[in-house]
CSV table of C-alpha atoms in Angstrom, one decimal:
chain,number,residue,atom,x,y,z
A,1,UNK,CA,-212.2,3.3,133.0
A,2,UNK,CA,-215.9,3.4,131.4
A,3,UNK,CA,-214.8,5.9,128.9
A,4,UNK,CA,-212.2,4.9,126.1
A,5,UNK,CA,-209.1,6.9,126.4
A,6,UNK,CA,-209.1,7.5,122.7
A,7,UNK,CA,-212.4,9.5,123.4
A,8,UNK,CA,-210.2,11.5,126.1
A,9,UNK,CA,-207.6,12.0,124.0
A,10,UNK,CA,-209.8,13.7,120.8
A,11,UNK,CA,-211.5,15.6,123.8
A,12,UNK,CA,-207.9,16.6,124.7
A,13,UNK,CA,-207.2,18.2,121.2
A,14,UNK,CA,-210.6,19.3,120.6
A,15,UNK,CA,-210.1,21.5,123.8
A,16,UNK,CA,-206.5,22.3,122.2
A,17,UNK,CA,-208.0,23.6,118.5
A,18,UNK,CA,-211.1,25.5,121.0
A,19,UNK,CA,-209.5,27.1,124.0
A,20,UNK,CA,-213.3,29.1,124.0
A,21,UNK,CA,-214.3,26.0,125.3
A,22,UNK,CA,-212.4,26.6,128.4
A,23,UNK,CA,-214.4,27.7,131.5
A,24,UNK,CA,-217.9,26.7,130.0
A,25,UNK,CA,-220.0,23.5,130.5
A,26,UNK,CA,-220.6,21.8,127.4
A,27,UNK,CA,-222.8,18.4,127.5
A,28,UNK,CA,-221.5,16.0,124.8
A,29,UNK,CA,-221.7,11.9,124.0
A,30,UNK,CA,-218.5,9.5,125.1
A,31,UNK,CA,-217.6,6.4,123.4
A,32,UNK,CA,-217.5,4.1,125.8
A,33,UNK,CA,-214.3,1.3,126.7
A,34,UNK,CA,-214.3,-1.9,125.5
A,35,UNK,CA,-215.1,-3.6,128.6
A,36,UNK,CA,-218.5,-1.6,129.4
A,37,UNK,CA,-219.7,-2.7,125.9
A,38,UNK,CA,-218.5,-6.5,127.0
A,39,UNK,CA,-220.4,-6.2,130.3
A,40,UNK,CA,-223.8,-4.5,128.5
A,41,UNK,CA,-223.4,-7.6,125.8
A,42,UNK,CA,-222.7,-10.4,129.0
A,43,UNK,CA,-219.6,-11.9,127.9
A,44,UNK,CA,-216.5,-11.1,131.0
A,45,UNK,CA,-215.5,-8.1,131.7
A,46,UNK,CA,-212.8,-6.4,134.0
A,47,UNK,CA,-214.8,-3.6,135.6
A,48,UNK,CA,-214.8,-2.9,139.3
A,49,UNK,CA,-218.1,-2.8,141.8
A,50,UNK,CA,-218.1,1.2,141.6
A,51,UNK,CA,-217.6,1.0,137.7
A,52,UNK,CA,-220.2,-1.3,137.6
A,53,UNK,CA,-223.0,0.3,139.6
A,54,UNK,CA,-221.8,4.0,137.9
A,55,UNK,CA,-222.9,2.2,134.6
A,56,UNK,CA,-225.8,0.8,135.6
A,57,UNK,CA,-227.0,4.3,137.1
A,58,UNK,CA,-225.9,5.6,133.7
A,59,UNK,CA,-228.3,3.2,132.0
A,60,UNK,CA,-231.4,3.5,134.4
A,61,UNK,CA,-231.0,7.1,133.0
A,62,UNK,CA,-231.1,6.9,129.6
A,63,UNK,CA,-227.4,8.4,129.4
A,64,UNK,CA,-226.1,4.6,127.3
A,65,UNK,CA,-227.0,4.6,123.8
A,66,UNK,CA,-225.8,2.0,120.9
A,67,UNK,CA,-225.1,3.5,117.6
A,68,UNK,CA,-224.2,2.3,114.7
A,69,UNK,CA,-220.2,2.1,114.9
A,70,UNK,CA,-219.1,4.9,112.2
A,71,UNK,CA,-215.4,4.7,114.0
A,72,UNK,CA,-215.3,0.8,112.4
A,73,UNK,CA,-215.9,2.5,108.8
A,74,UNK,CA,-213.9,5.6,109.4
A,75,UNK,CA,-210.3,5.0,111.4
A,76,UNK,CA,-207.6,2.7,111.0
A,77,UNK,CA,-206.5,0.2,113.8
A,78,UNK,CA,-205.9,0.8,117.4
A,79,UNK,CA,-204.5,-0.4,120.2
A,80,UNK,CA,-208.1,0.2,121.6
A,81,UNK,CA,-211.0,-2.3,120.4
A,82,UNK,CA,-213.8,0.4,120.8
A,83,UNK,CA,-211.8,2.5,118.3
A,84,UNK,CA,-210.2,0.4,116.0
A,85,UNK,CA,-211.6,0.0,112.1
A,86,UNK,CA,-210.6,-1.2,109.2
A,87,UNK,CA,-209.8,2.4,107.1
A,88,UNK,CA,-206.3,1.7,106.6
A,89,UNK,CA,-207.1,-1.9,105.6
A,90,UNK,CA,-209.0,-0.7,103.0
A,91,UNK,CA,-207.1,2.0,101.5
A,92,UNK,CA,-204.2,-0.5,101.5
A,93,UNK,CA,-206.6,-2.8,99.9
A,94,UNK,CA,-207.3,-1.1,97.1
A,95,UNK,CA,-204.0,0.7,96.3
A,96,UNK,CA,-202.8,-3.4,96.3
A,97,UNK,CA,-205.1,-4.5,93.6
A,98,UNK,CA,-204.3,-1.4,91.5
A,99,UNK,CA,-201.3,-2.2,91.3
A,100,UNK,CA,-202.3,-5.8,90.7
A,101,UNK,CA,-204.5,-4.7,88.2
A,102,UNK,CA,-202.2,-2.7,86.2
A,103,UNK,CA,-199.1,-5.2,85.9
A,104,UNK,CA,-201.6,-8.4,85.5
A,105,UNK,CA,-204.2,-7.4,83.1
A,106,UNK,CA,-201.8,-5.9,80.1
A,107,UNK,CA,-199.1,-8.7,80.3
A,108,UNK,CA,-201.9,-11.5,81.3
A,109,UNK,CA,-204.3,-10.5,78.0
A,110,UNK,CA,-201.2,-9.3,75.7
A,111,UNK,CA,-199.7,-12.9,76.6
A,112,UNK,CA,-203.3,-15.1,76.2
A,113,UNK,CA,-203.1,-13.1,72.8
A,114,UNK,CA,-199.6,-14.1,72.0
A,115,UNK,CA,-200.0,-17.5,72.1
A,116,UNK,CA,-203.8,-18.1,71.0
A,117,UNK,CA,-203.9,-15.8,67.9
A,118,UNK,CA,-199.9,-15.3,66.8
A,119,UNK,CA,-197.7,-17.9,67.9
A,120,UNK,CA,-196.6,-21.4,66.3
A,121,UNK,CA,-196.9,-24.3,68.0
A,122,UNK,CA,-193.3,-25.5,69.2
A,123,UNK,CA,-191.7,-26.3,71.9
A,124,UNK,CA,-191.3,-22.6,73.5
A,125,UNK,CA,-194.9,-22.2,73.1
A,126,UNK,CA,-195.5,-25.3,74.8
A,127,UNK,CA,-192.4,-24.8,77.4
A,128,UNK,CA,-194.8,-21.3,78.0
A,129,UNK,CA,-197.9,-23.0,78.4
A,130,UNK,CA,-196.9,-25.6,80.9
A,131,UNK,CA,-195.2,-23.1,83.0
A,132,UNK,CA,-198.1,-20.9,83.2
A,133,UNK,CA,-200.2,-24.3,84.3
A,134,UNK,CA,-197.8,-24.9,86.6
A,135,UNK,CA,-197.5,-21.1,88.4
A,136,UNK,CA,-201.5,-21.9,89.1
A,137,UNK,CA,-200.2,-24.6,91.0
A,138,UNK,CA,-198.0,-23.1,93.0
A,139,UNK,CA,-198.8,-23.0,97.0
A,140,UNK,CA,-199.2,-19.2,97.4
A,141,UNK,CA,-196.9,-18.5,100.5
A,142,UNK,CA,-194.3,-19.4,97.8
A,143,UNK,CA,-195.1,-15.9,96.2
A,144,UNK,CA,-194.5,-14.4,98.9
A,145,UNK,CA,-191.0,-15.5,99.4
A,146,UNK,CA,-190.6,-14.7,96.2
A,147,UNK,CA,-191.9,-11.0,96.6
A,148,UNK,CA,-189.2,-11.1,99.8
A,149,UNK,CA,-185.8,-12.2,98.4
A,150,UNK,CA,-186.8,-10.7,94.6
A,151,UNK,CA,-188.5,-7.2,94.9
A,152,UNK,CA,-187.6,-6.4,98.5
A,153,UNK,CA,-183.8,-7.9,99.1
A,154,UNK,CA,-182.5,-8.0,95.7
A,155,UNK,CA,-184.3,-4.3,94.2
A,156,UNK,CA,-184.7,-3.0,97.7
A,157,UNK,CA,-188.3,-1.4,96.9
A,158,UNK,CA,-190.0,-0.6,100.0
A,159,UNK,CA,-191.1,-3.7,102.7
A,160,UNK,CA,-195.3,-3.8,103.2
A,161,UNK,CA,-195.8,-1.4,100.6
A,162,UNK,CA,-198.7,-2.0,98.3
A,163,UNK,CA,-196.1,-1.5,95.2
A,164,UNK,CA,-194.0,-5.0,96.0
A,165,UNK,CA,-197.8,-6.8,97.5
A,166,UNK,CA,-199.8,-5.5,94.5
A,167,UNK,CA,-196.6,-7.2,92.2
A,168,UNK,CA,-196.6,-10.1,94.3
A,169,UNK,CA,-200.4,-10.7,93.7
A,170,UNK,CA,-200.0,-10.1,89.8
A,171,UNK,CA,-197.9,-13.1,90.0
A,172,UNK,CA,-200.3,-15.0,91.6
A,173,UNK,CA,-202.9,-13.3,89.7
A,174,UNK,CA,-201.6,-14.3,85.9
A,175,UNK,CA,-202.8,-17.7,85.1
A,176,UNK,CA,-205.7,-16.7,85.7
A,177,UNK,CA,-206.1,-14.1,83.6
A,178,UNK,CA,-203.9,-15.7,80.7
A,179,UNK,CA,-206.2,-18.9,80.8
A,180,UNK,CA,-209.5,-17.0,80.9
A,181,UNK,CA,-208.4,-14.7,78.2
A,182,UNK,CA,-207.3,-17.6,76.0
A,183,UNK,CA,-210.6,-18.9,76.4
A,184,UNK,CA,-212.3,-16.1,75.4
A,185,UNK,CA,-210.3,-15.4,72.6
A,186,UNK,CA,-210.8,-19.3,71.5
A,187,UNK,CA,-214.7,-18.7,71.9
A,188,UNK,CA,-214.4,-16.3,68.9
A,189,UNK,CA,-216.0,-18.1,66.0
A,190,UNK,CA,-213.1,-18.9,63.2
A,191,UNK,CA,-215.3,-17.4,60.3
A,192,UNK,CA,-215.1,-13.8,61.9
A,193,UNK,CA,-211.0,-14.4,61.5
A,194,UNK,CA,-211.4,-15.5,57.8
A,195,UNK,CA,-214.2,-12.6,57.2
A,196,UNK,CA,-211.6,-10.0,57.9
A,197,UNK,CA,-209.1,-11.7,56.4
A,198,UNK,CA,-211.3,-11.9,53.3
A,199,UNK,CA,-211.6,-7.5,53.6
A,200,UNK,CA,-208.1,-8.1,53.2
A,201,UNK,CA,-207.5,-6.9,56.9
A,202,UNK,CA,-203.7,-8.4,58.2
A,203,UNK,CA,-203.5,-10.4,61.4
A,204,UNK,CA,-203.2,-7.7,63.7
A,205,UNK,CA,-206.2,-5.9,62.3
A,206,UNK,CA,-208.8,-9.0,62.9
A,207,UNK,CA,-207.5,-9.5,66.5
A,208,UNK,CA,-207.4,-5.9,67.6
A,209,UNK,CA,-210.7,-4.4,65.6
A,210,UNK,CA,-213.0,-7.8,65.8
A,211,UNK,CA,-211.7,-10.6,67.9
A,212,UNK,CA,-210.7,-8.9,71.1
A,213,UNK,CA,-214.1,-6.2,70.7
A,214,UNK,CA,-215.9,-9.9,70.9
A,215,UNK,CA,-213.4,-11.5,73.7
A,216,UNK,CA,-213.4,-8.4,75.9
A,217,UNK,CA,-216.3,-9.5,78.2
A,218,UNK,CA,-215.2,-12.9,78.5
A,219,UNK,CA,-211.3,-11.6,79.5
A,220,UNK,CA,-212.8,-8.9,81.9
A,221,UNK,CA,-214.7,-11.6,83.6
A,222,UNK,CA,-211.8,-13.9,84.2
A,223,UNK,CA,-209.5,-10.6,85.4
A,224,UNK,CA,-212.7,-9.7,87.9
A,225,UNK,CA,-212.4,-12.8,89.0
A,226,UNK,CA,-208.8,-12.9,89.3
A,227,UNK,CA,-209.1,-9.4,91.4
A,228,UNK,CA,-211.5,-11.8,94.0
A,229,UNK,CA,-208.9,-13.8,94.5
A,230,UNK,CA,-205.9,-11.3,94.7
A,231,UNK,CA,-208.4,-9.7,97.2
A,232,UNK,CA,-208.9,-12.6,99.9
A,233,UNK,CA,-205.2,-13.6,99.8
A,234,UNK,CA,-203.0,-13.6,103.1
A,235,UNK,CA,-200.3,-15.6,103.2
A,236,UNK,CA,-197.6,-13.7,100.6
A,237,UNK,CA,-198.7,-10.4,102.2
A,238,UNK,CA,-197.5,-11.2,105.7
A,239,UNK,CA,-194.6,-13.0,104.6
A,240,UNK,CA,-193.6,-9.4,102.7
A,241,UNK,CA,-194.6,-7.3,105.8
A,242,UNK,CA,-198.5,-6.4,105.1
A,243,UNK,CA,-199.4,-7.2,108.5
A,244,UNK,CA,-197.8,-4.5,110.7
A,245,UNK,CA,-199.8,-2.2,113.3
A,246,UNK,CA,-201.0,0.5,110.2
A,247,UNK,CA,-202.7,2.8,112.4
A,248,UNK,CA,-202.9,5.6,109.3
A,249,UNK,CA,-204.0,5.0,106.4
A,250,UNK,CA,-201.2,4.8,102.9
A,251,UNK,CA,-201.4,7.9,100.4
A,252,UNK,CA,-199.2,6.0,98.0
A,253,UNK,CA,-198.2,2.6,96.9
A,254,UNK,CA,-194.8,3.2,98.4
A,255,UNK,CA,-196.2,4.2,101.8
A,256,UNK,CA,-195.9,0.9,104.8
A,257,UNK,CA,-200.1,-0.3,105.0
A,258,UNK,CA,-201.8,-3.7,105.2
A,259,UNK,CA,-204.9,-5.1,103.9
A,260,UNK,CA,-208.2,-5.9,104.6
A,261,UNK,CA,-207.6,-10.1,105.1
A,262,UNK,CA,-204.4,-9.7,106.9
A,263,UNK,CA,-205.7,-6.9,109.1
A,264,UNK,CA,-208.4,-9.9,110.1
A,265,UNK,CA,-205.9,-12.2,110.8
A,266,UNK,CA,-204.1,-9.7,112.9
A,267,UNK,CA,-207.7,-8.9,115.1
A,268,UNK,CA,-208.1,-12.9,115.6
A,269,UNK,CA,-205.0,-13.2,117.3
A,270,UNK,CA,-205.6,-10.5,119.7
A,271,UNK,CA,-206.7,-11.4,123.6
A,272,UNK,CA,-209.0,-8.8,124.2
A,273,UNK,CA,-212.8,-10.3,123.5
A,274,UNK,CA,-213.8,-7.4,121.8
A,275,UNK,CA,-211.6,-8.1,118.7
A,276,UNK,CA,-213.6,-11.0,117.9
A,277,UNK,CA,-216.5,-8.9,117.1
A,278,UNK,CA,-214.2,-6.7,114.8
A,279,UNK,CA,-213.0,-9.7,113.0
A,280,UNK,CA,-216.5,-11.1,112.7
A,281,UNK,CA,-217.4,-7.3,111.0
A,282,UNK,CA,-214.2,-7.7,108.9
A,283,UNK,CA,-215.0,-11.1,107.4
A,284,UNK,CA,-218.5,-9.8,106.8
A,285,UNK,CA,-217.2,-6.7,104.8
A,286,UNK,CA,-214.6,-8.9,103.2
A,287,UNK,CA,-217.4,-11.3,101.6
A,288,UNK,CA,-219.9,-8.3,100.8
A,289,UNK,CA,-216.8,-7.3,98.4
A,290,UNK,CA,-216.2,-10.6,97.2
A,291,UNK,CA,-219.9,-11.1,96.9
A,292,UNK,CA,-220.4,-8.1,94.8
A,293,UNK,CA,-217.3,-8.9,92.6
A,294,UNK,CA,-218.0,-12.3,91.3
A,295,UNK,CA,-221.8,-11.1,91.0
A,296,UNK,CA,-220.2,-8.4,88.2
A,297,UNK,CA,-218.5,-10.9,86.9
A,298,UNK,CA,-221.4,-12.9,86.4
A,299,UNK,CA,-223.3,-9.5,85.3
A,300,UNK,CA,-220.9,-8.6,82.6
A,301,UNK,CA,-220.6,-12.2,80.8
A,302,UNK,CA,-224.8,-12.4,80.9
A,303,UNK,CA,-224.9,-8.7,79.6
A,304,UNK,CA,-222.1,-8.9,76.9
A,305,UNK,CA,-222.1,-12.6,75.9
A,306,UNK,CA,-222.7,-13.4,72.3
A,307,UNK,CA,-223.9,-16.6,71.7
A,308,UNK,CA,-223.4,-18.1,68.2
């Protein structure tokens, strides 16, 4: 009971791949079950008066160590608290915002293009405008129904894949990235526009060789922040299946995984008190990425910004 039983079982295969071992004594270090490290930290436990004075002996001897927990870093989740981490989560993490990434950034900056440098004002563009207002408004469990009866039902692609969540995200993920680019590309002073037209450059010349050059930091700041947000959402990933038990981590976006946020949310339900350390560890990794996203954010418009 004082030793986890995933311990027991990699000693089980290790003695499988090694059959020298066999016959020998060999002295090695045993992760120990949940419920010692619950007793050693005071909160309740469920260990028995022999189990309890064995690791107590253990500890008067020096044989009870705490390390820093690699197995949170370098396994997926487990049944087992004391060796359950959030590999998986994070694989599944960032095969999601790829895919985010590479169906929201082209059609969100190609679009904020569209309209701000090429197209009339009328009552499609506006119809366009409003709607893209409007999808920013939208509650975001509402993608994920969408994702559900749309990419799942209807075109049958593959349920808590990172393929239909990374799609569903882009949707969610669009405003933002139309509306920042728009800005950026409005922040482009008029007299660069009438410079190359003056070369006798056409439209799509200016915008593609000196406008978007000039936009570019502004857009990848408002996409990097867009990626935070895709990053921390929930909600449209469990309604689409992102929050199954995903022991092994995904080797392709059509593979079943889940993310780091819903893998959280999944840890906080559990009973067992050691999960509430692992989702205290998850939020903290979650905000460090977040952190260090908006800070390249801010990074990249201080570092690139022109100022006229």
């Amino acid at each position: 009971k004082i030793v986890s039983r995933a311990w027991l079982r990699t000693l089980t295969k290790t003695m499988r791949d090694q059959p020298e071992l066999m016959g020998t004594s060999q002295t090695m270090w045993a992760l120990a079950d949940d419920q010692v490290d619950q007793y050693l930290k005071g909160h309740h436990y469920n260990l028995k008066e022999k189990q309890l004075a064995l690791v107590d002996k253990l500890k008067e001897e020096g044989k009870l160590e705490l390390r820093w927990n690699s197995v949170f870093f370098s396994k997926g989740d487990s049944k087992m608290p004391e060796n359950a981490g959030i590999l998986s989560a994070i694989v599944g993490s960032v095969l999601t915002l790829l895919v985010t990434m590479a169906f929201a950034f082209p059609i969100g900056v190609m679009t904020a293009i569209y309209l701000e440098e090429f197209a009339s004002d009328n009552r499609f563009t506006r119809f366009v405008e409003v709607n893209i207002n409007n999808l920013a408004a939208i509650p975001s469990i509402l993608f994920g129904l969408l994702g559900l009866s749309v990419f799942i039902n209807l075109f049958g692609l593959p349920r808590s894949s990172p393929l239909v969540g990374g799609i569903t995200l882009a949707l969610m993920t669009l405003p933002i990235i139309i509306v920042s680019s728009r800005a950026a590309l409005r922040s482009v002073p008029e007299s660069i526009r009438h410079a190359g037209y003056g070369l006798g450059l056409n439209k799509i010349q200016v915008v593609k060789d000196h406008v978007l050059p000039i936009a570019l930091p502004g857009i990848l700041t408002g996409t990097i922040i867009g990626m935070a947000q895709a990053m921390g959402e929930t909600a449209p990933l469990i309604i689409i299946g992102m929050i199954a038990f995903i022991p092994d981590s995904p080797s392709s976006i059509m593979e079943a995984a889940t993310v780091l946020p819903a893998q959280i949310f999944t840890w906080a339900g559990m009973p067992e008190r050691a999960y509430v350390e692992k989702t205290a560890a998850g939020i903290v990794v979650i905000l460090s990425i977040l952190i260090t996203l908006n800070a390249a954010a801010i990074y990249l418009r201080k570092k690139y910004e022109i100022k006229w």
